[in-house]
Structure formats: C-alpha cells, structure tokens
Amino acid sequence: MTVPFAKFISLLLNPLSLAIFAPFVVVYRTTGDLDATIQWTIYTLFFIFLVGCFVLVGVKKRKFSDIDVSKREQRPIVFFVAFVFSGVYLLTLFWLDAPIMLSVLASSIIVGIVLAYLINKKIKASMHVAVVTAFTIPVVLSFRGLYVLLLLLIPLIIWARLVTKRHTAPEVITGGMVGALLSVVIYFGVKMFIDY
C-alpha cells in the first residue's frame, strides 16, 4: 500500500502537473481577473502539453526509461526541449502583452531548467522536489495564513520519491535546495522591483 500511494503522490505532484497551477496562481494573485487568469492558464497549458507529449513519445519510442525520465543520461534532451518551449512561451508572452508576473514565472522556469541541466551533469537532482519547493515557497510567502500548510507538500514529495526508489537522499536534498534557492531569490528580487 505504501509504494502505490507514493507513486500516486509522485504523479500528482509531477513538475508538469504543478506547472498547470502556477500560472493560475500568479495571474490571479496579480490581476484579480478570473477570466484573464483562465485564458492565460489555458494558453500556458498548450506549452505544457507540448513538453508532456515529447516525453510520452520518447517513452513510447523507448528513448526515455519512463515518464519521469529517471536515467540521468536521458535528461539533457528533455531539458533542451523544455528550454526551447519555455523560451518560445516567454517570447509570445511579451508579444501578447501578458501580465508581467507571468513573464517572470516563465523566466524563472528557464533559469530553473538551466540550473537543472548543469546540476544533472553531477547528480540526478529530483525535479519533483525542486518544482514542489519552488512552487510552494512563493505561494506561502505571498498568501501566508493557512497556505503555510502547503509546505507539507515538500516532505511528502521527498518521502514519495525515496519510497519509490526514484531518488536517493542526496538527490532529493539537492532538488529541494535548488527549488528553495531559486524561488527565494526570484521572489525577493521581484519584490524589490515590482509592486504586486
């Protein structure tokens, strides 16, 4: 029962799954406009869908071991494709005059992908843990109150990745540190220059 539940948690808190919620939270928090939030979230889903399809096709063609791309040597191509799609997404956000915080989010994702690529040369850091950490910390800092409970997702995903034997302790710790550092630097950097 423990391993199936851990697999469910890993699927639920997959980086692409969380990427669906991030634009919704960011746009709604900064604009308060539900219609615009839904439109920008749907637009973002298109790019998430493209990356997801790339991974699924890679799994089907046996280029990738699984949907988590668990083998470190297989990850650079995924990072490259995610980088390209994220770059195109960011450029179109500027072109379409998207809310500035959505562009900040896209830029953060690009920085995160580059960091993940560089770190992957030494260790297979957990992208699940990195993304959960990078998502929850800014939400907690922005909304406070009961949102602090979202921090419980971090140890939950760490537990799930260890139980499913997808990562070792150093790999989940590295992922958590990267996600925390990236989110804190960007959150406070943005607070200095953008009033939202």
PDB file of C-alpha atoms in Angstrom:
ATOM      1  CA  MET A   1       0.000   0.000   0.000  1.00  0.00           C
ATOM      2  CA  THR A   2       2.868   2.393   0.755  1.00  0.00           C
ATOM      3  CA  VAL A   3       4.519   2.195  -2.692  1.00  0.00           C
ATOM      4  CA  PRO A   4       1.273   2.639  -4.692  1.00  0.00           C
ATOM      5  CA  PHE A   5       0.407   5.696  -2.567  1.00  0.00           C
ATOM      6  CA  ALA A   6       3.920   7.089  -3.084  1.00  0.00           C
ATOM      7  CA  LYS A   7       3.542   6.568  -6.840  1.00  0.00           C
ATOM      8  CA  PHE A   8       0.202   8.394  -6.743  1.00  0.00           C
ATOM      9  CA  ILE A   9       1.798  11.325  -4.862  1.00  0.00           C
ATOM     10  CA  SER A  10       4.653  11.405  -7.400  1.00  0.00           C
ATOM     11  CA  LEU A  11       2.172  11.525 -10.266  1.00  0.00           C
ATOM     12  CA  LEU A  12       0.004  14.146  -8.586  1.00  0.00           C
ATOM     13  CA  LEU A  13       2.983  16.382  -7.781  1.00  0.00           C
ATOM     14  CA  ASN A  14       4.736  15.843 -11.116  1.00  0.00           C
ATOM     15  CA  PRO A  15       6.517  19.000 -12.370  1.00  0.00           C
ATOM     16  CA  LEU A  16       4.215  19.248 -15.388  1.00  0.00           C
ATOM     17  CA  SER A  17       1.122  18.842 -13.182  1.00  0.00           C
ATOM     18  CA  LEU A  18       2.260  21.662 -10.914  1.00  0.00           C
ATOM     19  CA  ALA A  19       3.045  23.813 -13.934  1.00  0.00           C
ATOM     20  CA  ILE A  20      -0.701  23.882 -14.578  1.00  0.00           C
ATOM     21  CA  PHE A  21      -1.396  25.595 -11.250  1.00  0.00           C
ATOM     22  CA  ALA A  22       1.485  28.077 -11.250  1.00  0.00           C
ATOM     23  CA  PRO A  23       0.163  30.411 -13.983  1.00  0.00           C
ATOM     24  CA  PHE A  24      -3.308  30.338 -12.427  1.00  0.00           C
ATOM     25  CA  VAL A  25      -1.971  31.368  -9.020  1.00  0.00           C
ATOM     26  CA  VAL A  26       0.401  34.001 -10.424  1.00  0.00           C
ATOM     27  CA  VAL A  27      -2.073  35.669 -12.781  1.00  0.00           C
ATOM     28  CA  TYR A  28      -4.983  35.628 -10.361  1.00  0.00           C
ATOM     29  CA  ARG A  29      -2.820  36.911  -7.497  1.00  0.00           C
ATOM     30  CA  THR A  30      -1.564  39.856  -9.547  1.00  0.00           C
ATOM     31  CA  THR A  31      -4.659  40.746 -11.594  1.00  0.00           C
ATOM     32  CA  GLY A  32      -7.666  39.500  -9.622  1.00  0.00           C
ATOM     33  CA  ASP A  33      -9.284  38.912 -13.029  1.00  0.00           C
ATOM     34  CA  LEU A  34     -10.653  35.361 -13.205  1.00  0.00           C
ATOM     35  CA  ASP A  35     -11.375  35.499 -16.958  1.00  0.00           C
ATOM     36  CA  ALA A  36      -7.822  36.616 -17.773  1.00  0.00           C
ATOM     37  CA  THR A  37      -6.475  34.021 -15.359  1.00  0.00           C
ATOM     38  CA  ILE A  38      -8.348  31.212 -17.094  1.00  0.00           C
ATOM     39  CA  GLN A  39      -7.278  32.443 -20.553  1.00  0.00           C
ATOM     40  CA  TRP A  40      -3.586  32.661 -19.622  1.00  0.00           C
ATOM     41  CA  THR A  41      -3.723  29.298 -17.857  1.00  0.00           C
ATOM     42  CA  ILE A  42      -5.200  27.645 -20.959  1.00  0.00           C
ATOM     43  CA  TYR A  43      -2.546  29.325 -23.109  1.00  0.00           C
ATOM     44  CA  THR A  44       0.147  28.007 -20.773  1.00  0.00           C
ATOM     45  CA  LEU A  45      -1.372  24.509 -20.889  1.00  0.00           C
ATOM     46  CA  PHE A  46      -0.628  24.369 -24.606  1.00  0.00           C
ATOM     47  CA  PHE A  47       3.125  24.611 -23.940  1.00  0.00           C
ATOM     48  CA  ILE A  48       2.951  22.176 -21.016  1.00  0.00           C
ATOM     49  CA  PHE A  49       1.082  19.792 -23.300  1.00  0.00           C
ATOM     50  CA  LEU A  50       3.873  20.015 -25.908  1.00  0.00           C
ATOM     51  CA  VAL A  51       6.568  19.127 -23.374  1.00  0.00           C
ATOM     52  CA  GLY A  52       4.394  16.321 -21.963  1.00  0.00           C
ATOM     53  CA  CYS A  53       3.823  14.908 -25.452  1.00  0.00           C
ATOM     54  CA  PHE A  54       7.558  14.985 -26.159  1.00  0.00           C
ATOM     55  CA  VAL A  55       8.212  12.926 -23.033  1.00  0.00           C
ATOM     56  CA  LEU A  56       5.369  10.480 -23.746  1.00  0.00           C
ATOM     57  CA  VAL A  57       6.536   9.942 -27.329  1.00  0.00           C
ATOM     58  CA  GLY A  58      10.072   9.416 -26.008  1.00  0.00           C
ATOM     59  CA  VAL A  59       8.811   6.778 -23.577  1.00  0.00           C
ATOM     60  CA  LYS A  60       6.794   5.071 -26.297  1.00  0.00           C
ATOM     61  CA  LYS A  61       9.819   5.000 -28.620  1.00  0.00           C
ATOM     62  CA  ARG A  62      11.963   3.773 -25.696  1.00  0.00           C
ATOM     63  CA  LYS A  63      14.178   6.843 -25.805  1.00  0.00           C
ATOM     64  CA  PHE A  64      13.242   7.508 -22.172  1.00  0.00           C
ATOM     65  CA  SER A  65      13.015   4.948 -19.385  1.00  0.00           C
ATOM     66  CA  ASP A  66       9.713   6.299 -18.026  1.00  0.00           C
ATOM     67  CA  ILE A  67       7.655   9.488 -17.762  1.00  0.00           C
ATOM     68  CA  ASP A  68       9.984  10.741 -15.013  1.00  0.00           C
ATOM     69  CA  VAL A  69      12.974  10.284 -17.342  1.00  0.00           C
ATOM     70  CA  SER A  70      14.691   8.565 -14.439  1.00  0.00           C
ATOM     71  CA  LYS A  71      18.014   7.943 -16.171  1.00  0.00           C
ATOM     72  CA  ARG A  72      20.335  10.900 -15.785  1.00  0.00           C
ATOM     73  CA  GLU A  73      21.902  10.473 -19.222  1.00  0.00           C
ATOM     74  CA  GLN A  74      18.456  10.783 -20.873  1.00  0.00           C
ATOM     75  CA  ARG A  75      17.589  14.082 -19.200  1.00  0.00           C
ATOM     76  CA  PRO A  76      19.632  16.629 -21.227  1.00  0.00           C
ATOM     77  CA  ILE A  77      17.379  16.317 -24.283  1.00  0.00           C
ATOM     78  CA  VAL A  78      14.294  16.858 -22.111  1.00  0.00           C
ATOM     79  CA  PHE A  79      15.914  19.921 -20.542  1.00  0.00           C
ATOM     80  CA  PHE A  80      16.768  21.233 -24.016  1.00  0.00           C
ATOM     81  CA  VAL A  81      13.236  20.758 -25.364  1.00  0.00           C
ATOM     82  CA  ALA A  82      11.706  22.284 -22.211  1.00  0.00           C
ATOM     83  CA  PHE A  83      14.151  25.211 -22.559  1.00  0.00           C
ATOM     84  CA  VAL A  84      13.140  25.805 -26.193  1.00  0.00           C
ATOM     85  CA  PHE A  85       9.393  25.618 -25.497  1.00  0.00           C
ATOM     86  CA  SER A  86       9.776  27.834 -22.426  1.00  0.00           C
ATOM     87  CA  GLY A  87      11.744  30.360 -24.471  1.00  0.00           C
ATOM     88  CA  VAL A  88       9.088  30.446 -27.183  1.00  0.00           C
ATOM     89  CA  TYR A  89       6.434  30.743 -24.481  1.00  0.00           C
ATOM     90  CA  LEU A  90       8.258  33.679 -22.879  1.00  0.00           C
ATOM     91  CA  LEU A  91       8.672  35.483 -26.209  1.00  0.00           C
ATOM     92  CA  THR A  92       4.982  35.061 -27.003  1.00  0.00           C
ATOM     93  CA  LEU A  93       4.061  36.389 -23.565  1.00  0.00           C
ATOM     94  CA  PHE A  94       5.893  39.614 -24.400  1.00  0.00           C
ATOM     95  CA  TRP A  95       4.320  39.718 -27.839  1.00  0.00           C
ATOM     96  CA  LEU A  96       0.809  39.153 -26.431  1.00  0.00           C
ATOM     97  CA  ASP A  97       1.329  41.705 -23.625  1.00  0.00           C
ATOM     98  CA  ALA A  98       0.777  39.134 -20.872  1.00  0.00           C
ATOM     99  CA  PRO A  99       0.747  40.090 -17.189  1.00  0.00           C
ATOM    100  CA  ILE A 100       4.330  40.861 -16.154  1.00  0.00           C
ATOM    101  CA  MET A 101       4.344  38.249 -13.387  1.00  0.00           C
ATOM    102  CA  LEU A 102       3.593  35.521 -15.917  1.00  0.00           C
ATOM    103  CA  SER A 103       6.730  36.579 -17.796  1.00  0.00           C
ATOM    104  CA  VAL A 104       8.637  36.493 -14.503  1.00  0.00           C
ATOM    105  CA  LEU A 105       7.335  32.950 -13.925  1.00  0.00           C
ATOM    106  CA  ALA A 106       8.406  31.877 -17.417  1.00  0.00           C
ATOM    107  CA  SER A 107      11.847  33.439 -16.888  1.00  0.00           C
ATOM    108  CA  SER A 108      12.130  31.593 -13.568  1.00  0.00           C
ATOM    109  CA  ILE A 109      11.300  28.332 -15.282  1.00  0.00           C
ATOM    110  CA  ILE A 110      14.010  28.952 -17.869  1.00  0.00           C
ATOM    111  CA  VAL A 111      16.568  29.680 -15.137  1.00  0.00           C
ATOM    112  CA  GLY A 112      15.422  26.523 -13.324  1.00  0.00           C
ATOM    113  CA  ILE A 113      15.853  24.423 -16.469  1.00  0.00           C
ATOM    114  CA  VAL A 114      19.380  25.741 -16.999  1.00  0.00           C
ATOM    115  CA  LEU A 115      20.262  25.029 -13.358  1.00  0.00           C
ATOM    116  CA  ALA A 116      18.763  21.542 -13.632  1.00  0.00           C
ATOM    117  CA  TYR A 117      20.800  20.865 -16.767  1.00  0.00           C
ATOM    118  CA  LEU A 118      24.037  21.986 -15.097  1.00  0.00           C
ATOM    119  CA  ILE A 119      23.361  20.091 -11.871  1.00  0.00           C
ATOM    120  CA  ASN A 120      22.387  16.989 -13.848  1.00  0.00           C
ATOM    121  CA  LYS A 121      25.998  16.743 -15.030  1.00  0.00           C
ATOM    122  CA  LYS A 122      26.973  15.808 -11.443  1.00  0.00           C
ATOM    123  CA  ILE A 123      23.849  14.409  -9.778  1.00  0.00           C
ATOM    124  CA  LYS A 124      20.323  13.418 -10.808  1.00  0.00           C
ATOM    125  CA  ALA A 125      18.591  16.004  -8.628  1.00  0.00           C
ATOM    126  CA  SER A 126      14.891  15.406  -8.035  1.00  0.00           C
ATOM    127  CA  MET A 127      12.919  17.720 -10.303  1.00  0.00           C
ATOM    128  CA  HIS A 128       9.766  16.715  -8.424  1.00  0.00           C
ATOM    129  CA  VAL A 129      11.201  18.056  -5.166  1.00  0.00           C
ATOM    130  CA  ALA A 130      12.728  21.116  -6.865  1.00  0.00           C
ATOM    131  CA  VAL A 131       9.444  22.122  -8.512  1.00  0.00           C
ATOM    132  CA  VAL A 132       7.263  21.449  -5.461  1.00  0.00           C
ATOM    133  CA  THR A 133       9.649  23.527  -3.351  1.00  0.00           C
ATOM    134  CA  ALA A 134       9.904  26.303  -5.948  1.00  0.00           C
ATOM    135  CA  PHE A 135       6.102  26.437  -6.215  1.00  0.00           C
ATOM    136  CA  THR A 136       5.125  26.284  -2.547  1.00  0.00           C
ATOM    137  CA  ILE A 137       7.587  28.761  -1.037  1.00  0.00           C
ATOM    138  CA  PRO A 138       6.466  31.802  -3.094  1.00  0.00           C
ATOM    139  CA  VAL A 139       2.797  30.896  -2.568  1.00  0.00           C
ATOM    140  CA  VAL A 140       3.334  30.720   1.200  1.00  0.00           C
ATOM    141  CA  LEU A 141       5.309  33.981   1.194  1.00  0.00           C
ATOM    142  CA  SER A 142       2.629  35.718  -0.881  1.00  0.00           C
ATOM    143  CA  PHE A 143      -0.540  34.466   0.784  1.00  0.00           C
ATOM    144  CA  ARG A 144       0.604  33.417   4.276  1.00  0.00           C
ATOM    145  CA  GLY A 145      -2.131  32.173   6.677  1.00  0.00           C
ATOM    146  CA  LEU A 146      -3.322  28.649   6.024  1.00  0.00           C
ATOM    147  CA  TYR A 147      -1.220  28.498   2.872  1.00  0.00           C
ATOM    148  CA  VAL A 148       1.708  27.645   5.144  1.00  0.00           C
ATOM    149  CA  LEU A 149       0.251  24.115   5.135  1.00  0.00           C
ATOM    150  CA  LEU A 150       1.394  23.804   1.525  1.00  0.00           C
ATOM    151  CA  LEU A 151       4.920  23.445   2.895  1.00  0.00           C
ATOM    152  CA  LEU A 152       3.879  19.938   3.962  1.00  0.00           C
ATOM    153  CA  LEU A 153       3.969  19.003   0.276  1.00  0.00           C
ATOM    154  CA  ILE A 154       7.769  19.225   0.360  1.00  0.00           C
ATOM    155  CA  PRO A 155       8.395  16.394   2.855  1.00  0.00           C
ATOM    156  CA  LEU A 156       5.535  14.455   1.238  1.00  0.00           C
ATOM    157  CA  ILE A 157       7.153  14.506  -2.208  1.00  0.00           C
ATOM    158  CA  ILE A 158      10.568  13.771  -0.691  1.00  0.00           C
ATOM    159  CA  TRP A 159       9.062  10.724   1.011  1.00  0.00           C
ATOM    160  CA  ALA A 160       7.344   9.614  -2.215  1.00  0.00           C
ATOM    161  CA  ARG A 161      10.489   9.907  -4.315  1.00  0.00           C
ATOM    162  CA  LEU A 162      12.513   7.932  -1.758  1.00  0.00           C
ATOM    163  CA  VAL A 163       9.883   5.213  -1.245  1.00  0.00           C
ATOM    164  CA  THR A 164       9.516   4.671  -4.995  1.00  0.00           C
ATOM    165  CA  LYS A 165      13.318   4.487  -5.200  1.00  0.00           C
ATOM    166  CA  ARG A 166      13.375   7.126  -7.945  1.00  0.00           C
ATOM    167  CA  HIS A 167      15.942   9.143  -5.991  1.00  0.00           C
ATOM    168  CA  THR A 168      18.469   8.899  -3.207  1.00  0.00           C
ATOM    169  CA  ALA A 169      18.632  11.206  -0.180  1.00  0.00           C
ATOM    170  CA  PRO A 170      21.345  13.421  -1.737  1.00  0.00           C
ATOM    171  CA  GLU A 171      19.251  13.746  -4.921  1.00  0.00           C
ATOM    172  CA  VAL A 172      16.090  14.893  -3.111  1.00  0.00           C
ATOM    173  CA  ILE A 173      18.093  17.239  -0.874  1.00  0.00           C
ATOM    174  CA  THR A 174      19.757  18.766  -3.940  1.00  0.00           C
ATOM    175  CA  GLY A 175      16.381  19.197  -5.627  1.00  0.00           C
ATOM    176  CA  GLY A 176      14.936  20.861  -2.542  1.00  0.00           C
ATOM    177  CA  MET A 177      17.888  23.203  -2.180  1.00  0.00           C
ATOM    178  CA  VAL A 178      17.747  24.245  -5.835  1.00  0.00           C
ATOM    179  CA  GLY A 179      13.983  24.851  -5.688  1.00  0.00           C
ATOM    180  CA  ALA A 180      14.223  26.812  -2.432  1.00  0.00           C
ATOM    181  CA  LEU A 181      17.165  28.943  -3.538  1.00  0.00           C
ATOM    182  CA  LEU A 182      15.641  29.746  -6.916  1.00  0.00           C
ATOM    183  CA  SER A 183      12.224  30.621  -5.504  1.00  0.00           C
ATOM    184  CA  VAL A 184      13.536  32.777  -2.649  1.00  0.00           C
ATOM    185  CA  VAL A 185      15.977  34.717  -4.851  1.00  0.00           C
ATOM    186  CA  ILE A 186      13.366  35.363  -7.517  1.00  0.00           C
ATOM    187  CA  TYR A 187      10.581  36.157  -5.023  1.00  0.00           C
ATOM    188  CA  PHE A 188      12.590  38.764  -3.135  1.00  0.00           C
ATOM    189  CA  GLY A 189      14.243  40.047  -6.318  1.00  0.00           C
ATOM    190  CA  VAL A 190      10.842  40.656  -7.875  1.00  0.00           C
ATOM    191  CA  LYS A 191       9.520  42.271  -4.669  1.00  0.00           C
ATOM    192  CA  MET A 192      12.310  44.843  -4.932  1.00  0.00           C
ATOM    193  CA  PHE A 193      11.348  45.920  -8.459  1.00  0.00           C
ATOM    194  CA  ILE A 194       7.673  45.086  -8.999  1.00  0.00           C
ATOM    195  CA  ASP A 195       4.798  46.071  -6.748  1.00  0.00           C
ATOM    196  CA  TYR A 196       2.161  43.349  -6.874  1.00  0.00           C
TER     197      TYR A 196
END
